[in-house]
Every structure is written in C-alpha cells, then in structure tokens.
Amino acid sequence: WHDKLLGGFRRTSDRLVGNLAGLGGARLDEETLDTVEEALIASDLGPATAAKVRDRLAEGTFERNMEELGIRLVVAEEVEKVLRDVAKPIGIDAFPRPQVILVIGVNGSGKTTTIAKLAHLFLEQDYAVMLAAGDTFRAAAIGQLKTWAERIGVPIVTGPEGGDAAGIVWDAVKQATAIGTDVLIVDTAGRLQNKRELMDELAKIRRVLGRLNPAAPHDVLLVLDATTGQNALSQIEVFKEVAGVTGLVMTKLDGTARGGVLVAAAERYGLPIHAIGVGEQMDDLRPFDAREVSRIIA
Ligand code: GDP
C-alpha cells in the first residue's frame, strides 16, 4: 500500500519539488519568500498553507540561507498539521443499524468505484454491507454497481432506469434492517447541471430515510476527482449547500500532479477526509495517514 501511495503522490510531489527548485541556498529575503509562497500556491496547496509556510520561514530562525530540503521539511510539517485534523476513517457506530452512507458527487468523479471500494473495505472489517443503486438516471450506473456488488459479494437493491430513487432507498433500508446489515451505501445521481432537481431528489431521499431512522443518513460522502484541481473546491462549495456534506473522498490521486488540492480542501473546509483513491481496483482505497502523505508530498 505504501508503494501505491508513493506512486499516487509522485507526480504531485515532483511538481512541488520542481516548483521549489533553485530556491535552496538563496537568502530568505522578501523576494525569495514571495517566490516560495507562489510556488506552493502553484502546487495547489492553497493560499492559507502557503502563507503559513512563508510565516514559518520568515520567523527569523531561517535568516541564513536555507537549503531546499529545509524548505520542504517546513512544507511537510505545515501540510501534516492541516491533514492531521481531517484524516478520519469512517467509523461504523450507528445504533440502531444500519448505518446509512449517502454517496454524492458529479458523474465521472469515481463515485461508483468508490462505493465498491468502501463496500470491500467494510467487508474486510467484518461488517455486513448492502448497496442501493439510487442513481437511476444512468442505466450504466445501475449496471456497473450491480457488477461490482456481484464481484465483491454484497447484496444490492436496484430499480428500473428512471425509477424513483427514494423508493429504492426505502426498500433498501427495510431489507437491510430485516437481515441485520451494518452498513448501507447509497449511490445517488450526480447531476450538478440541474441544481434544483438534484436538491429536490436528495431532500426526498432524506425525508424517506428520516421516516425510517431519524439519524439517517449518518454520513453524506462527497466524492471528488483530484485531477480536476481547483474545480474540486467549487464542487465542495455547491454540494455543501445542496446536500449537507459530512465528509470527503478524493479519487484519482494516482496519475495527477494536482494532489495538493487535498491540502487546499482540508484547509478551506475542514471537512473530514475519509479516504483517498489511488487506482481503479477495489483495494485501491485506504484511510490515509497525515504524516505519511505529508512526507510524500514535500
Ligand atoms: P462515477 O461516474 O462517478 O460513478 O465514476 P466511476 O466510478 O464510474 O469512475 C469513472 C472512471 O474513473 C472509471 O474509469 C474508474 O475506473 C476511474 N476511477 C475511479 N476512481 C479512480 C482512482 O482512484 N484512480 C484512477 N486511476 N481511476 C479511478
């Protein structure tokens, strides 16, 4: 797993190191500090973290020249501080069961794959898992989730294309309760193009859930594609407003140089980051370790 993680953040790290290249050994005057700050922003780490690193470097302890490695160490420390507060695996502690996890995100973000990965993870932890195919707008989404469910070996509740998502959720909670399911993971339609409809649909799902269990949904997980960089941040903004996001999963950190956006998201929104995706297979999702990730990034 560490190798995958390393591979996953390699390009992000290469970019950051590239942006900082040549700054080592220079006197840390205002100009150099500005350049460091800009380099960090250009690496998607977000303005707040960049400013903190700048302040640390300017503290005076570093009046002398500083080698590149020293700068990176300060970056790693500041990144770790930000990530430490948000790195939280999803705990399964709902009573009564099932714990209902609503998964939201735009199409293509990796929502379906993330649901499969989560199901696999919970199964590995000996929880009884069920899926609900609440994205009824795309026949492909239903089929894809079904295929995953069969592969992983978990039950799934589906309905026809264009069917009523809230109805599927109702059936799923009933069935999950009847057979003692611990975790019910619900896929939803990711149509951000029509905010009103999306909002109405999510509100309806929430009403149905609330009638069966006032505490549900226990989690509203937003799936974000790291390759979209700053765009991922505006998605948090919108989904927070329409869906009441409780936590994030960032996908596709493998093969992107924009992994720094993870830090920007953490800094700006403080939402728990439950897991990160570094590949297309079902075991390519793991809770992440703030220290490990920060050391890789910088
Ligand atoms: P959805 O439309 O949001 O449900 O997205 P999918 O789950 O179908 O994923 C879209 C594409 O992204 C698929 O080809 C997935 O295999 C791929 N994908 C999802 N997560 C990851 C990831 O963490 N890394 C990589 N490399 N690909 C991913």
Tab-separated table of C-alpha atoms and ligand atoms in Angstrom:
chain	number	residue	atom	x	y	z
A	1	TRP	CA	0.000	0.000	0.000
A	2	HIS	CA	2.788	2.410	0.814
A	3	ASP	CA	4.218	1.913	-2.676
A	4	LYS	CA	0.844	2.669	-4.213
A	5	LEU	CA	0.521	5.758	-2.072
A	6	LEU	CA	4.014	6.822	-3.021
A	7	GLY	CA	3.255	6.201	-6.672
A	8	GLY	CA	-0.026	8.039	-6.252
A	9	PHE	CA	1.538	11.206	-4.935
A	10	ARG	CA	4.695	11.001	-7.010
A	11	ARG	CA	3.571	13.452	-9.647
A	12	THR	CA	2.187	15.867	-7.075
A	13	SER	CA	5.455	15.698	-5.227
A	14	ASP	CA	7.544	16.059	-8.396
A	15	ARG	CA	5.592	19.171	-9.268
A	16	LEU	CA	6.067	20.734	-5.862
A	17	VAL	CA	9.762	19.911	-5.768
A	18	GLY	CA	10.070	21.262	-9.323
A	19	ASN	CA	8.345	24.487	-8.314
A	20	LEU	CA	10.718	24.908	-5.376
A	21	ALA	CA	13.797	24.030	-7.391
A	22	GLY	CA	16.546	26.580	-7.346
A	23	LEU	CA	15.240	28.342	-4.244
A	24	GLY	CA	17.530	26.435	-1.925
A	25	GLY	CA	20.652	28.269	-0.924
A	26	ALA	CA	19.179	31.687	-1.688
A	27	ARG	CA	18.934	34.175	1.154
A	28	LEU	CA	15.436	34.073	2.543
A	29	ASP	CA	14.629	37.685	1.801
A	30	GLU	CA	11.173	39.003	0.958
A	31	GLU	CA	11.593	38.169	-2.687
A	32	THR	CA	12.569	34.552	-2.071
A	33	LEU	CA	9.744	34.176	0.442
A	34	ASP	CA	7.305	35.505	-2.151
A	35	THR	CA	8.623	33.014	-4.667
A	36	VAL	CA	8.231	30.118	-2.210
A	37	GLU	CA	4.684	31.194	-1.417
A	38	GLU	CA	3.813	31.404	-5.107
A	39	ALA	CA	5.394	28.019	-5.765
A	40	LEU	CA	3.181	26.431	-3.126
A	41	ILE	CA	0.042	28.071	-4.482
A	42	ALA	CA	1.022	26.904	-7.979
A	43	SER	CA	1.235	23.413	-6.489
A	44	ASP	CA	-2.447	23.630	-5.459
A	45	LEU	CA	-1.706	23.602	-1.728
A	46	GLY	CA	-3.954	26.598	-1.146
A	47	PRO	CA	-3.165	30.176	-0.060
A	48	ALA	CA	-3.557	29.584	3.679
A	49	THR	CA	-0.984	26.803	3.873
A	50	ALA	CA	1.335	28.734	1.572
A	51	ALA	CA	1.081	31.771	3.870
A	52	LYS	CA	1.779	29.653	6.942
A	53	VAL	CA	4.909	28.208	5.374
A	54	ARG	CA	6.027	31.705	4.449
A	55	ASP	CA	5.495	32.920	8.020
A	56	ARG	CA	7.429	29.984	9.414
A	57	LEU	CA	10.305	30.597	7.031
A	58	ALA	CA	10.286	34.297	7.875
A	59	GLU	CA	10.336	33.674	11.619
A	60	GLY	CA	13.962	34.625	11.807
A	61	THR	CA	15.317	31.250	12.666
A	62	PHE	CA	15.983	30.986	8.972
A	63	GLU	CA	17.667	34.293	8.340
A	64	ARG	CA	20.607	32.420	6.992
A	65	ASN	CA	20.403	30.680	3.641
A	66	MET	CA	18.263	27.620	3.671
A	67	GLU	CA	18.689	24.515	1.634
A	68	GLU	CA	15.809	23.219	-0.458
A	69	LEU	CA	15.437	20.224	1.810
A	70	GLY	CA	14.911	22.524	4.765
A	71	ILE	CA	12.164	24.387	2.960
A	72	ARG	CA	10.497	21.114	2.055
A	73	LEU	CA	10.662	19.985	5.652
A	74	VAL	CA	8.754	23.080	6.754
A	75	VAL	CA	6.196	22.486	3.975
A	76	ALA	CA	5.786	18.862	5.071
A	77	GLU	CA	5.247	19.933	8.678
A	78	GLU	CA	2.613	22.506	7.783
A	79	VAL	CA	0.848	20.083	5.428
A	80	GLU	CA	0.820	17.449	8.133
A	81	LYS	CA	-0.740	19.885	10.616
A	82	VAL	CA	-3.570	20.606	8.165
A	83	LEU	CA	-4.159	16.985	7.207
A	84	ARG	CA	-3.934	15.664	10.765
A	85	ASP	CA	-7.146	17.447	11.692
A	86	VAL	CA	-9.161	15.990	8.815
A	87	ALA	CA	-7.786	12.472	8.301
A	88	LYS	CA	-10.585	10.361	9.728
A	89	PRO	CA	-11.684	6.925	8.605
A	90	ILE	CA	-15.455	6.393	8.601
A	91	GLY	CA	-16.445	4.773	11.856
A	92	ILE	CA	-19.316	2.290	11.840
A	93	ASP	CA	-21.067	3.104	15.079
A	94	ALA	CA	-24.724	3.722	14.222
A	95	PHE	CA	-27.319	2.334	16.547
A	96	PRO	CA	-29.742	1.091	15.533
A	97	ARG	CA	-28.194	-0.387	12.421
A	98	PRO	CA	-27.851	0.023	9.518
A	99	GLN	CA	-25.516	2.982	9.238
A	100	VAL	CA	-26.641	4.748	6.085
A	101	ILE	CA	-23.958	6.339	3.932
A	102	LEU	CA	-25.203	8.573	1.136
A	103	VAL	CA	-22.620	8.968	-1.610
A	104	ILE	CA	-22.776	12.056	-3.788
A	105	GLY	CA	-20.610	13.606	-6.480
A	106	VAL	CA	-20.653	14.551	-10.142
A	107	ASN	CA	-20.684	11.856	-12.798
A	108	GLY	CA	-17.223	10.645	-13.617
A	109	SER	CA	-15.766	11.616	-10.250
A	110	GLY	CA	-15.326	7.956	-9.332
A	111	LYS	CA	-18.475	7.618	-7.250
A	112	THR	CA	-19.396	4.084	-8.342
A	113	THR	CA	-15.851	2.822	-7.954
A	114	THR	CA	-15.556	4.456	-4.531
A	115	ILE	CA	-18.766	2.767	-3.371
A	116	ALA	CA	-17.328	-0.576	-4.456
A	117	LYS	CA	-14.058	0.174	-2.678
A	118	LEU	CA	-15.872	1.193	0.507
A	119	ALA	CA	-18.025	-1.938	0.406
A	120	HIS	CA	-14.890	-4.042	0.054
A	121	LEU	CA	-13.198	-2.193	2.919
A	122	PHE	CA	-16.145	-2.645	5.293
A	123	LEU	CA	-16.474	-6.282	4.323
A	124	GLU	CA	-12.816	-6.757	5.186
A	125	GLN	CA	-13.625	-5.278	8.587
A	126	ASP	CA	-16.327	-7.949	9.008
A	127	TYR	CA	-19.314	-5.665	8.605
A	128	ALA	CA	-22.421	-6.812	6.741
A	129	VAL	CA	-22.753	-4.459	3.767
A	130	MET	CA	-25.572	-3.658	1.331
A	131	LEU	CA	-25.677	-1.335	-1.665
A	132	ALA	CA	-28.570	0.692	-3.056
A	133	ALA	CA	-28.486	1.853	-6.683
A	134	GLY	CA	-30.020	5.272	-6.188
A	135	ASP	CA	-28.519	6.770	-9.351
A	136	THR	CA	-31.481	5.829	-11.503
A	137	PHE	CA	-30.698	8.352	-14.223
A	138	ARG	CA	-27.990	6.327	-15.820
A	139	ALA	CA	-28.709	2.724	-16.755
A	140	ALA	CA	-24.946	2.273	-16.971
A	141	ALA	CA	-24.542	3.353	-13.358
A	142	ILE	CA	-27.039	0.742	-12.167
A	143	GLY	CA	-25.378	-1.989	-14.223
A	144	GLN	CA	-21.904	-1.018	-13.135
A	145	LEU	CA	-22.810	-1.027	-9.453
A	146	LYS	CA	-24.535	-4.407	-9.859
A	147	THR	CA	-21.402	-5.869	-11.399
A	148	TRP	CA	-19.305	-4.562	-8.511
A	149	ALA	CA	-21.775	-5.950	-5.961
A	150	GLU	CA	-21.523	-9.401	-7.530
A	151	ARG	CA	-17.756	-9.249	-7.640
A	152	ILE	CA	-17.432	-8.166	-4.025
A	153	GLY	CA	-20.229	-10.432	-2.873
A	154	VAL	CA	-22.657	-7.991	-1.278
A	155	PRO	CA	-26.420	-7.676	-1.790
A	156	ILE	CA	-27.727	-4.759	-3.822
A	157	VAL	CA	-31.154	-3.168	-4.166
A	158	THR	CA	-31.864	-1.750	-7.609
A	159	GLY	CA	-34.802	-0.386	-9.558
A	160	PRO	CA	-35.537	0.405	-13.185
A	161	GLU	CA	-33.795	3.206	-15.056
A	162	GLY	CA	-35.646	6.451	-14.432
A	163	GLY	CA	-37.252	4.919	-11.354
A	164	ASP	CA	-37.840	6.629	-8.044
A	165	ALA	CA	-34.573	6.817	-6.104
A	166	ALA	CA	-36.318	7.445	-2.793
A	167	GLY	CA	-38.397	4.298	-3.310
A	168	ILE	CA	-35.234	2.254	-3.795
A	169	VAL	CA	-33.758	3.729	-0.667
A	170	TRP	CA	-36.916	2.870	1.270
A	171	ASP	CA	-36.770	-0.752	0.083
A	172	ALA	CA	-33.071	-0.958	0.822
A	173	VAL	CA	-33.388	0.273	4.405
A	174	LYS	CA	-36.260	-2.170	5.027
A	175	GLN	CA	-34.250	-5.082	3.675
A	176	ALA	CA	-31.061	-4.013	5.402
A	177	THR	CA	-32.863	-3.778	8.734
A	178	ALA	CA	-34.523	-7.165	8.214
A	179	ILE	CA	-31.289	-9.032	7.552
A	180	GLY	CA	-29.097	-7.221	10.075
A	181	THR	CA	-26.976	-5.152	7.704
A	182	ASP	CA	-24.385	-2.947	9.386
A	183	VAL	CA	-23.712	-0.534	6.543
A	184	LEU	CA	-25.977	0.535	3.708
A	185	ILE	CA	-24.188	2.507	0.996
A	186	VAL	CA	-26.484	4.530	-1.248
A	187	ASP	CA	-25.465	5.741	-4.698
A	188	THR	CA	-27.151	8.949	-5.877
A	189	ALA	CA	-27.456	10.796	-9.169
A	190	GLY	CA	-24.699	13.361	-9.667
A	191	ARG	CA	-26.477	15.849	-11.857
A	192	LEU	CA	-24.970	19.118	-10.846
A	193	GLN	CA	-26.256	20.669	-14.092
A	194	ASN	CA	-29.692	20.863	-12.576
A	195	LYS	CA	-29.207	22.011	-9.018
A	196	ARG	CA	-32.899	22.327	-8.261
A	197	GLU	CA	-33.740	18.758	-9.298
A	198	LEU	CA	-30.719	17.361	-7.528
A	199	MET	CA	-31.663	19.211	-4.371
A	200	ASP	CA	-35.261	18.002	-4.555
A	201	GLU	CA	-34.184	14.433	-5.111
A	202	LEU	CA	-31.720	14.451	-2.232
A	203	ALA	CA	-34.304	16.097	0.000
A	204	LYS	CA	-36.792	13.356	-0.872
A	205	ILE	CA	-34.251	10.636	-0.101
A	206	ARG	CA	-33.533	12.347	3.222
A	207	ARG	CA	-37.234	12.503	4.099
A	208	VAL	CA	-37.710	8.809	3.368
A	209	LEU	CA	-34.625	7.893	5.361
A	210	GLY	CA	-35.675	10.096	8.252
A	211	ARG	CA	-39.021	8.378	8.480
A	212	LEU	CA	-37.317	5.008	8.888
A	213	ASN	CA	-34.485	6.217	11.084
A	214	PRO	CA	-34.257	9.814	12.310
A	215	ALA	CA	-30.457	9.570	12.475
A	216	ALA	CA	-30.115	8.624	8.793
A	217	PRO	CA	-28.267	9.447	6.640
A	218	HIS	CA	-25.416	9.097	9.103
A	219	ASP	CA	-22.860	10.144	6.535
A	220	VAL	CA	-23.059	12.204	3.350
A	221	LEU	CA	-19.872	11.481	1.464
A	222	LEU	CA	-18.783	13.709	-1.364
A	223	VAL	CA	-16.554	12.046	-3.956
A	224	LEU	CA	-14.095	14.406	-5.653
A	225	ASP	CA	-11.806	13.834	-8.608
A	226	ALA	CA	-8.360	15.199	-7.705
A	227	THR	CA	-7.429	15.624	-11.366
A	228	THR	CA	-9.926	18.496	-11.602
A	229	GLY	CA	-7.751	20.538	-9.257
A	230	GLN	CA	-9.332	23.775	-8.087
A	231	ASN	CA	-12.639	22.706	-9.656
A	232	ALA	CA	-12.938	20.131	-6.881
A	233	LEU	CA	-13.035	23.002	-4.412
A	234	SER	CA	-16.018	24.653	-6.093
A	235	GLN	CA	-17.800	21.284	-6.074
A	236	ILE	CA	-17.421	21.166	-2.300
A	237	GLU	CA	-18.983	24.602	-2.151
A	238	VAL	CA	-22.026	23.604	-4.219
A	239	PHE	CA	-22.616	20.197	-2.669
A	240	LYS	CA	-22.244	21.591	0.836
A	241	GLU	CA	-25.117	23.866	0.009
A	242	VAL	CA	-27.393	21.303	-1.677
A	243	ALA	CA	-26.560	18.161	0.267
A	244	GLY	CA	-25.017	18.887	3.659
A	245	VAL	CA	-21.722	17.101	3.113
A	246	THR	CA	-20.223	15.388	6.183
A	247	GLY	CA	-17.011	14.077	4.652
A	248	LEU	CA	-14.872	13.740	1.544
A	249	VAL	CA	-13.235	11.024	-0.500
A	250	MET	CA	-10.726	12.191	-3.070
A	251	THR	CA	-10.131	9.893	-6.033
A	252	LYS	CA	-7.600	9.513	-8.836
A	253	LEU	CA	-4.641	10.749	-6.833
A	254	ASP	CA	-2.613	8.336	-8.896
A	255	GLY	CA	-1.558	9.903	-12.144
A	256	THR	CA	-2.262	13.519	-11.250
A	257	ALA	CA	0.089	16.298	-10.256
A	258	ARG	CA	-2.774	18.111	-8.580
A	259	GLY	CA	-2.909	16.118	-5.341
A	260	GLY	CA	-2.078	19.304	-3.449
A	261	VAL	CA	-5.745	20.190	-3.753
A	262	LEU	CA	-6.315	17.712	-0.937
A	263	VAL	CA	-4.479	20.115	1.350
A	264	ALA	CA	-6.332	23.149	-0.010
A	265	ALA	CA	-9.671	21.393	0.582
A	266	ALA	CA	-8.687	20.447	4.118
A	267	GLU	CA	-7.503	23.943	4.883
A	268	ARG	CA	-10.515	25.719	3.454
A	269	TYR	CA	-13.373	23.472	4.573
A	270	GLY	CA	-12.064	21.382	7.445
A	271	LEU	CA	-14.342	18.531	6.392
A	272	PRO	CA	-13.144	15.056	7.360
A	273	ILE	CA	-11.295	13.326	4.556
A	274	HIS	CA	-12.242	9.706	4.969
A	275	ALA	CA	-10.174	8.056	2.315
A	276	ILE	CA	-8.279	8.571	-0.902
A	277	GLY	CA	-8.409	6.643	-4.161
A	278	VAL	CA	-5.164	5.711	-5.867
A	279	GLY	CA	-6.335	3.290	-8.528
A	280	GLU	CA	-9.220	1.524	-10.208
A	281	GLN	CA	-9.199	-1.700	-8.209
A	282	MET	CA	-11.344	-2.373	-5.187
A	283	ASP	CA	-8.446	-2.360	-2.759
A	284	ASP	CA	-7.126	0.953	-4.067
A	285	LEU	CA	-8.816	2.894	-1.294
A	286	ARG	CA	-7.377	3.304	2.151
A	287	PRO	CA	-7.792	5.638	5.072
A	288	PHE	CA	-4.815	7.915	4.835
A	289	ASP	CA	-2.154	8.844	7.294
A	290	ALA	CA	-1.458	12.588	7.519
A	291	ARG	CA	2.222	12.126	8.364
A	292	GLU	CA	2.841	9.619	5.606
A	293	VAL	CA	1.114	11.727	2.965
A	294	SER	CA	2.760	14.988	4.001
A	295	ARG	CA	6.206	13.375	3.876
A	296	ILE	CA	5.494	12.131	0.365
A	297	ILE	CA	4.102	15.426	-0.909
A	298	ALA	CA	7.025	17.516	0.236
B	1	GDP	P1	-18.881	7.814	-11.491
B	1	GDP	O1	-19.416	8.250	-12.821
B	1	GDP	O2	-18.657	8.977	-10.591
B	1	GDP	O3	-19.651	6.745	-10.852
B	1	GDP	O4	-17.408	7.301	-11.785
B	1	GDP	P2	-16.821	5.821	-11.903
B	1	GDP	O5	-16.742	5.184	-10.573
B	1	GDP	O6	-17.521	5.101	-12.979
B	1	GDP	O7	-15.338	6.194	-12.335
B	1	GDP	C1	-15.030	6.875	-13.538
B	1	GDP	C2	-13.686	6.361	-14.034
B	1	GDP	O8	-12.665	6.727	-13.123
B	1	GDP	C3	-13.627	4.845	-14.163
B	1	GDP	O9	-12.903	4.514	-15.309
B	1	GDP	C4	-12.870	4.426	-12.890
B	1	GDP	O10	-12.160	3.212	-13.067
B	1	GDP	C5	-11.936	5.582	-12.718
B	1	GDP	N1	-11.514	5.754	-11.310
B	1	GDP	C6	-12.275	5.853	-10.205
B	1	GDP	N2	-11.509	6.047	-9.108
B	1	GDP	C7	-10.220	6.062	-9.528
B	1	GDP	C8	-8.942	6.235	-8.875
B	1	GDP	O11	-8.812	6.423	-7.659
B	1	GDP	N3	-7.847	6.186	-9.691
B	1	GDP	C9	-7.936	6.010	-11.032
B	1	GDP	N4	-6.814	5.987	-11.745
B	1	GDP	N5	-9.105	5.849	-11.668
B	1	GDP	C10	-10.242	5.884	-10.925
